[in-house]
Amino acid sequence: MTLNPASDAFIAALQAQLPEGTVRPADPRFLEEPRGRFFGSPDQHVALPHTTEQVSTIVKACNAARVGIVPFGGGTGLVGGQVMQDGPTPLILSLERMNRILGVYPLENVIEVQAGVILSEVQAASEEVDRLFPLSLASEGSARIGGNLASNAGGVNVLRYGNTRDLCLGIEAVLPTGDILQGMTRLRKDNTGYDLRGLMVGSEGTLGIITGAALKLSPRPSSVGTALMVVENPAAALRLLALARSHVGEAVSAFELLHRQGLEFVAETLPDIRQPFSAPSDWTVLIELGMVARADETLEEIFVHALEEGLVTDGVVAQSAQQRTDFWSLREHIPVANKRIGSVSSHDISLPLETLPDFIARAGQVIASLGDFRINCFGHLGDGNLHYNVFPAQGRDRSEYENMRDQVKFAVHDLVAEYSGSFSAEHGVGRLKTGDLMRYGDPAKVVAMKAIKQALDPLGIMNPGVVLPA
Amino acid sequence: MTLNPASDAFIAALQAQLPEGTVRPADPRFLEEPRGRFFGSPDQHVALPHTTEQVSTIVKACNAARVGIVPFGGGTGLVGGQVMQDGPTPLILSLERMNRILGVYPLENVIEVQAGVILSEVQAASEEVDRLFPLSLASEGSARIGGNLASNAGGVNVLRYGNTRDLCLGIEAVLPTGDILQGMTRLRKDNTGYDLRGLMVGSEGTLGIITGAALKLSPRPSSVGTALMVVENPAAALRLLALARSHVGEAVSAFELLHRQGLEFVAETLPDIRQPFSAPSDWTVLIELGMVARADETLEEIFVHALEEGLVTDGVVAQSAQQRTDFWSLREHIPVANKRIGSVSSHDISLPLETLPDFIARAGQVIASLGDFRINCFGHLGDGNLHYNVFPAQGRDRSEYENMRDQVKFAVHDLVAEYSGSFSAEHGVGRLKTGDLMRYGDPAKVVAMKAIKQALDPLGIMNPGVVLPA
């Protein structure tokens, strides 16, 4: 069952069904992605609907003509889910014009949004009513909530508040038939059939187009404390996490692991970013508490306690909002620095928490056995989610390692599989990791996924080649 | 596509594949359910496997012979999902022998269990390592976790910790083909394909048999405060909830609404249950805080504040563990009292929180217009989940209202639909509410659900007639 290209005749017919300017040649920004691995052919068109009904019209037309649809959110995805470079020319679908906040319900802790709203605008609208929308990630200034939902985005607050799926009460979506799923409910409890919300969230545009969502808000912690603490090794970091939790329960909002390598990359490529320690230690933890009161003092208490137990060797609790911002800026610039250095292979992995120290030790040995590399291992330690990125040795360039990329990747992912971990903790499968899913995925899961895809999208028009091979 | 009955020959052949005693005539306890609405025919057999592989063998045999399977957990479900009374004789499948705790990971806040473990045993095993498994409901002493997962059970702590689906990281399940879905992951983040975990949870045994799960634990709040507070009306209760949250954020663990009618039912049918107020007011709220410290004092502060704002008129904060137990005992005996009184029609509904006061007022008018009834409206107000139960007038019997049951039910559910609520907030659809799903469900959702059911269970052997009509 092959797809047809979006021909001139198809585009013209679709244009005739929609307001002028809705379907037009795609700007270059729709044809590239941040990793630079996938490029869309320049003859593609983009549809920019204003309403859910127009989305339905577009999907129905594609379904009737068997034309592929590539949904495009903010374009920030890291696994190539938003750009199709092979196969019959698809139609790109961007919801950037569907960017309205539909309702805010502070008493209910709910916000209703269209899918094209930028994540930071969802955060801002929530803050306006003294609520927190906890999803927070580096690209929040350009990522659109529809893309966050489609990819079940993670970020720095998962530890406390969960992934995007956990933050979503209901969705409106256009199914591959063009029918509209009217699921934008504000209900906290609704046990009336299969969880299509959860299924659509994280399906990366392969089962339908999410057009709107009702999202959970949380009380805004009135007292926030942030600290950097130096630990001897990842095992000590995990014990620090346990210590912090025994003090404050769920109030630990973020627990990020930084490696010396990352801080050195930042110092080298982004010298303006303030670094609190003159000589970075091997392992540093960024910890944040969000509480009703006394977060700073509590963090000091935890620090003293951890010092006494020998879990930390140094540390600094942010004494001002500026210093807190600095700590986070340091954390958030690590991926920027990584990009400037240029990785051989990057991995977004997760492991059962207890196995993390052992994994990090073994992975280091495995990579060393393959050649001369630098490793920047950092990320959302509290969730067991590491960005385990492998770089050229000092003074060498990534181009020299081109032929080793797959070897490195498989070495890391094989080890992850051995520890019952995941080869994609938060970025998704996209087009980049379909091979990994086939290699590491549970066979019964893959069979069931294919059956579901076939059932909901029998012609395979929705984001062809993403998650499952085309 | 009709199913075949589980014939003597089928049973004999299945017995030959399994250890002796695994398949045997069903005891009466497998043929009834708490509401007394559904009865299984006495010629049914039950399979009691010890292992996931045996479950797989059983499902494969049923699939090959096109015999229906009715999964049976603790038998506590309230919508008839566990008993099939019409159609070709099915095989009952109970996992009560698969009742082991497989692993406890305090550092990770995870517990791994087989599906046949009783809920209270999951709670106890978590408490042993000073952790909380927050799922808590009246039937926790006999409900099995597999059934809780299959029905996405709710209970009194959803407000803070979410439904069963939210508490589940991964599942192992036997699919309708007999293949084993190896999804029992302890990972907090795993974005490698469709959320089959979320799909299976809440599918009420219609897409497969959940055989095990990795469940999230939480820190155990070291300080718990519980109070009963009298409010003028449901609107004041919602304002009290907002006030409490503005004081303590997510620390509000439970927020239950009690109506005078329920307290009177308890006084009438269960005179030994201690009641704190000599003359019950129309509306009382049971509120619980779980904090790191000072929960009682905080609750006192909230109470004083609420008095000053005129939100509450009376109240009592539990001064001892015994008093806390008494408050909860009062709450938990309301359904027992309801059963003794005998309802005309019971409704497990949810509404957008802001609409609740209006809904309660209008529903009261609607019911009054139908005839002479007593209404006991109580439940998990913080989640927008009400148990809206309609009873005979004082001195009359439910049998006199037999012909009005549907009229009452539709009147309530029609009004719920008008307010964009749900006709099943936490009990599920089962066999009791398939008609409601067809009547009130979003048509696109029902079509998609049917497609998924057909894709995963093409012969329709899994719990026939549940959720979707057979």
PDB file of N, CA, C and O in Angstrom, chain B residues 376-411:
ATOM      1  N   ASN B 376     -28.997  10.731  48.267  1.00  0.00           N
ATOM      2  CA  ASN B 376     -27.736  10.787  48.995  1.00  0.00           C
ATOM      3  C   ASN B 376     -26.619  11.097  47.998  1.00  0.00           C
ATOM      4  O   ASN B 376     -26.219  10.241  47.219  1.00  0.00           O
ATOM      5  N   CYS B 377     -26.185  12.322  48.033  1.00  0.00           N
ATOM      6  CA  CYS B 377     -25.153  12.799  47.103  1.00  0.00           C
ATOM      7  C   CYS B 377     -23.878  12.990  47.911  1.00  0.00           C
ATOM      8  O   CYS B 377     -23.804  13.855  48.778  1.00  0.00           O
ATOM      9  N   PHE B 378     -22.865  12.175  47.621  1.00  0.00           N
ATOM     10  CA  PHE B 378     -21.627  12.225  48.412  1.00  0.00           C
ATOM     11  C   PHE B 378     -20.476  11.807  47.500  1.00  0.00           C
ATOM     12  O   PHE B 378     -20.694  11.381  46.374  1.00  0.00           O
ATOM     13  N   GLY B 379     -19.276  11.942  48.006  1.00  0.00           N
ATOM     14  CA  GLY B 379     -18.165  11.406  47.226  1.00  0.00           C
ATOM     15  C   GLY B 379     -16.947  12.291  47.199  1.00  0.00           C
ATOM     16  O   GLY B 379     -16.742  13.151  48.066  1.00  0.00           O
ATOM     17  N   HIS B 380     -16.160  12.066  46.152  1.00  0.00           N
ATOM     18  CA  HIS B 380     -14.823  12.634  46.056  1.00  0.00           C
ATOM     19  C   HIS B 380     -14.915  14.019  45.427  1.00  0.00           C
ATOM     20  O   HIS B 380     -14.541  14.226  44.276  1.00  0.00           O
ATOM     21  N   LEU B 381     -15.385  14.979  46.207  1.00  0.00           N
ATOM     22  CA  LEU B 381     -15.672  16.301  45.667  1.00  0.00           C
ATOM     23  C   LEU B 381     -14.449  16.917  45.009  1.00  0.00           C
ATOM     24  O   LEU B 381     -14.549  17.564  43.968  1.00  0.00           O
ATOM     25  N   GLY B 382     -13.286  16.724  45.608  1.00  0.00           N
ATOM     26  CA  GLY B 382     -12.071  17.322  45.060  1.00  0.00           C
ATOM     27  C   GLY B 382     -11.781  16.884  43.642  1.00  0.00           C
ATOM     28  O   GLY B 382     -11.124  17.595  42.881  1.00  0.00           O
ATOM     29  N   ASP B 383     -12.248  15.702  43.272  1.00  0.00           N
ATOM     30  CA  ASP B 383     -12.064  15.202  41.899  1.00  0.00           C
ATOM     31  C   ASP B 383     -13.262  15.507  41.011  1.00  0.00           C
ATOM     32  O   ASP B 383     -13.295  15.068  39.857  1.00  0.00           O
ATOM     33  N   GLY B 384     -14.264  16.163  41.555  1.00  0.00           N
ATOM     34  CA  GLY B 384     -15.497  16.361  40.798  1.00  0.00           C
ATOM     35  C   GLY B 384     -16.305  15.093  40.655  1.00  0.00           C
ATOM     36  O   GLY B 384     -17.171  14.987  39.791  1.00  0.00           O
ATOM     37  N   ASN B 385     -16.038  14.114  41.501  1.00  0.00           N
ATOM     38  CA  ASN B 385     -16.671  12.786  41.394  1.00  0.00           C
ATOM     39  C   ASN B 385     -17.701  12.606  42.495  1.00  0.00           C
ATOM     40  O   ASN B 385     -17.364  12.583  43.672  1.00  0.00           O
ATOM     41  N   LEU B 386     -18.956  12.512  42.093  1.00  0.00           N
ATOM     42  CA  LEU B 386     -20.038  12.321  43.046  1.00  0.00           C
ATOM     43  C   LEU B 386     -20.661  10.945  42.895  1.00  0.00           C
ATOM     44  O   LEU B 386     -20.829  10.453  41.780  1.00  0.00           O
ATOM     45  N   HIS B 387     -21.005  10.365  44.017  1.00  0.00           N
ATOM     46  CA  HIS B 387     -21.892   9.211  43.978  1.00  0.00           C
ATOM     47  C   HIS B 387     -23.282   9.767  44.254  1.00  0.00           C
ATOM     48  O   HIS B 387     -23.603  10.119  45.392  1.00  0.00           O
ATOM     49  N   TYR B 388     -24.030   9.881  43.186  1.00  0.00           N
ATOM     50  CA  TYR B 388     -25.332  10.534  43.261  1.00  0.00           C
ATOM     51  C   TYR B 388     -26.387   9.432  43.269  1.00  0.00           C
ATOM     52  O   TYR B 388     -26.770   8.914  42.225  1.00  0.00           O
ATOM     53  N   ASN B 389     -26.824   9.093  44.479  1.00  0.00           N
ATOM     54  CA  ASN B 389     -27.674   7.918  44.630  1.00  0.00           C
ATOM     55  C   ASN B 389     -29.081   8.313  45.055  1.00  0.00           C
ATOM     56  O   ASN B 389     -29.253   9.129  45.951  1.00  0.00           O
ATOM     57  N   VAL B 390     -30.035   7.693  44.392  1.00  0.00           N
ATOM     58  CA  VAL B 390     -31.439   8.059  44.576  1.00  0.00           C
ATOM     59  C   VAL B 390     -32.161   6.899  45.269  1.00  0.00           C
ATOM     60  O   VAL B 390     -32.067   5.750  44.829  1.00  0.00           O
ATOM     61  N   PHE B 391     -32.879   7.225  46.353  1.00  0.00           N
ATOM     62  CA  PHE B 391     -33.498   6.207  47.213  1.00  0.00           C
ATOM     63  C   PHE B 391     -35.008   6.429  47.314  1.00  0.00           C
ATOM     64  O   PHE B 391     -35.500   7.536  47.074  1.00  0.00           O
ATOM     65  N   PRO B 392     -35.720   5.370  47.741  1.00  0.00           N
ATOM     66  CA  PRO B 392     -37.163   5.527  47.967  1.00  0.00           C
ATOM     67  C   PRO B 392     -37.433   6.558  49.060  1.00  0.00           C
ATOM     68  O   PRO B 392     -36.592   6.761  49.929  1.00  0.00           O
ATOM     69  N   ALA B 393     -38.587   7.149  49.009  1.00  0.00           N
ATOM     70  CA  ALA B 393     -38.996   8.049  50.088  1.00  0.00           C
ATOM     71  C   ALA B 393     -39.082   7.256  51.390  1.00  0.00           C
ATOM     72  O   ALA B 393     -39.218   6.024  51.382  1.00  0.00           O
ATOM     73  N   GLN B 394     -38.992   7.967  52.494  1.00  0.00           N
ATOM     74  CA  GLN B 394     -39.077   7.366  53.827  1.00  0.00           C
ATOM     75  C   GLN B 394     -40.309   6.456  53.906  1.00  0.00           C
ATOM     76  O   GLN B 394     -41.407   6.860  53.521  1.00  0.00           O
ATOM     77  N   GLY B 395     -40.095   5.223  54.367  1.00  0.00           N
ATOM     78  CA  GLY B 395     -41.230   4.325  54.575  1.00  0.00           C
ATOM     79  C   GLY B 395     -41.645   3.553  53.337  1.00  0.00           C
ATOM     80  O   GLY B 395     -42.540   2.712  53.397  1.00  0.00           O
ATOM     81  N   ARG B 396     -40.981   3.818  52.207  1.00  0.00           N
ATOM     82  CA  ARG B 396     -41.349   3.067  51.001  1.00  0.00           C
ATOM     83  C   ARG B 396     -40.185   2.166  50.599  1.00  0.00           C
ATOM     84  O   ARG B 396     -39.054   2.334  51.054  1.00  0.00           O
ATOM     85  N   ASP B 397     -40.444   1.220  49.731  1.00  0.00           N
ATOM     86  CA  ASP B 397     -39.434   0.220  49.363  1.00  0.00           C
ATOM     87  C   ASP B 397     -39.035   0.396  47.898  1.00  0.00           C
ATOM     88  O   ASP B 397     -39.831   0.860  47.083  1.00  0.00           O
ATOM     89  N   ARG B 398     -37.781   0.003  47.609  1.00  0.00           N
ATOM     90  CA  ARG B 398     -37.285   0.165  46.243  1.00  0.00           C
ATOM     91  C   ARG B 398     -38.132  -0.594  45.226  1.00  0.00           C
ATOM     92  O   ARG B 398     -38.209  -0.220  44.058  1.00  0.00           O
ATOM     93  N   SER B 399     -38.758  -1.693  45.688  1.00  0.00           N
ATOM     94  CA  SER B 399     -39.536  -2.508  44.738  1.00  0.00           C
ATOM     95  C   SER B 399     -40.700  -1.696  44.149  1.00  0.00           C
ATOM     96  O   SER B 399     -41.129  -1.941  43.022  1.00  0.00           O
ATOM     97  N   GLU B 400     -41.157  -0.705  44.929  1.00  0.00           N
ATOM     98  CA  GLU B 400     -42.258   0.136  44.423  1.00  0.00           C
ATOM     99  C   GLU B 400     -41.798   1.037  43.277  1.00  0.00           C
ATOM    100  O   GLU B 400     -42.604   1.613  42.566  1.00  0.00           O
ATOM    101  N   TYR B 401     -40.466   1.151  43.128  1.00  0.00           N
ATOM    102  CA  TYR B 401     -39.925   2.095  42.128  1.00  0.00           C
ATOM    103  C   TYR B 401     -39.301   1.376  40.938  1.00  0.00           C
ATOM    104  O   TYR B 401     -38.663   1.994  40.106  1.00  0.00           O
ATOM    105  N   GLU B 402     -39.463   0.044  40.920  1.00  0.00           N
ATOM    106  CA  GLU B 402     -38.755  -0.760  39.909  1.00  0.00           C
ATOM    107  C   GLU B 402     -38.906  -0.166  38.494  1.00  0.00           C
ATOM    108  O   GLU B 402     -37.947  -0.047  37.751  1.00  0.00           O
ATOM    109  N   ASN B 403     -40.121   0.229  38.160  1.00  0.00           N
ATOM    110  CA  ASN B 403     -40.381   0.731  36.802  1.00  0.00           C
ATOM    111  C   ASN B 403     -39.865   2.150  36.576  1.00  0.00           C
ATOM    112  O   ASN B 403     -39.949   2.668  35.469  1.00  0.00           O
ATOM    113  N   MET B 404     -39.337   2.781  37.641  1.00  0.00           N
ATOM    114  CA  MET B 404     -38.831   4.151  37.478  1.00  0.00           C
ATOM    115  C   MET B 404     -37.306   4.205  37.369  1.00  0.00           C
ATOM    116  O   MET B 404     -36.733   5.272  37.163  1.00  0.00           O
ATOM    117  N   ARG B 405     -36.669   3.049  37.556  1.00  0.00           N
ATOM    118  CA  ARG B 405     -35.213   3.032  37.629  1.00  0.00           C
ATOM    119  C   ARG B 405     -34.567   3.675  36.393  1.00  0.00           C
ATOM    120  O   ARG B 405     -33.716   4.547  36.506  1.00  0.00           O
ATOM    121  N   ASP B 406     -34.989   3.246  35.216  1.00  0.00           N
ATOM    122  CA  ASP B 406     -34.375   3.785  33.992  1.00  0.00           C
ATOM    123  C   ASP B 406     -34.654   5.279  33.837  1.00  0.00           C
ATOM    124  O   ASP B 406     -33.788   6.046  33.428  1.00  0.00           O
ATOM    125  N   GLN B 407     -35.849   5.657  34.192  1.00  0.00           N
ATOM    126  CA  GLN B 407     -36.236   7.066  34.085  1.00  0.00           C
ATOM    127  C   GLN B 407     -35.325   7.937  34.965  1.00  0.00           C
ATOM    128  O   GLN B 407     -34.823   8.981  34.524  1.00  0.00           O
ATOM    129  N   VAL B 408     -35.094   7.469  36.179  1.00  0.00           N
ATOM    130  CA  VAL B 408     -34.208   8.209  37.095  1.00  0.00           C
ATOM    131  C   VAL B 408     -32.792   8.249  36.533  1.00  0.00           C
ATOM    132  O   VAL B 408     -32.140   9.288  36.485  1.00  0.00           O
ATOM    133  N   LYS B 409     -32.319   7.082  36.099  1.00  0.00           N
ATOM    134  CA  LYS B 409     -30.945   7.004  35.599  1.00  0.00           C
ATOM    135  C   LYS B 409     -30.744   7.950  34.416  1.00  0.00           C
ATOM    136  O   LYS B 409     -29.777   8.723  34.384  1.00  0.00           O
ATOM    137  N   PHE B 410     -31.651   7.882  33.467  1.00  0.00           N
ATOM    138  CA  PHE B 410     -31.474   8.735  32.285  1.00  0.00           C
ATOM    139  C   PHE B 410     -31.596  10.218  32.650  1.00  0.00           C
ATOM    140  O   PHE B 410     -30.898  11.060  32.086  1.00  0.00           O
ATOM    141  N   ALA B 411     -32.473  10.527  33.582  1.00  0.00           N
ATOM    142  CA  ALA B 411     -32.604  11.933  33.990  1.00  0.00           C
ATOM    143  C   ALA B 411     -31.278  12.440  34.547  1.00  0.00           C
ATOM    144  O   ALA B 411     -30.810  13.530  34.204  1.00  0.00           O
TER     145      ALA B 411
END
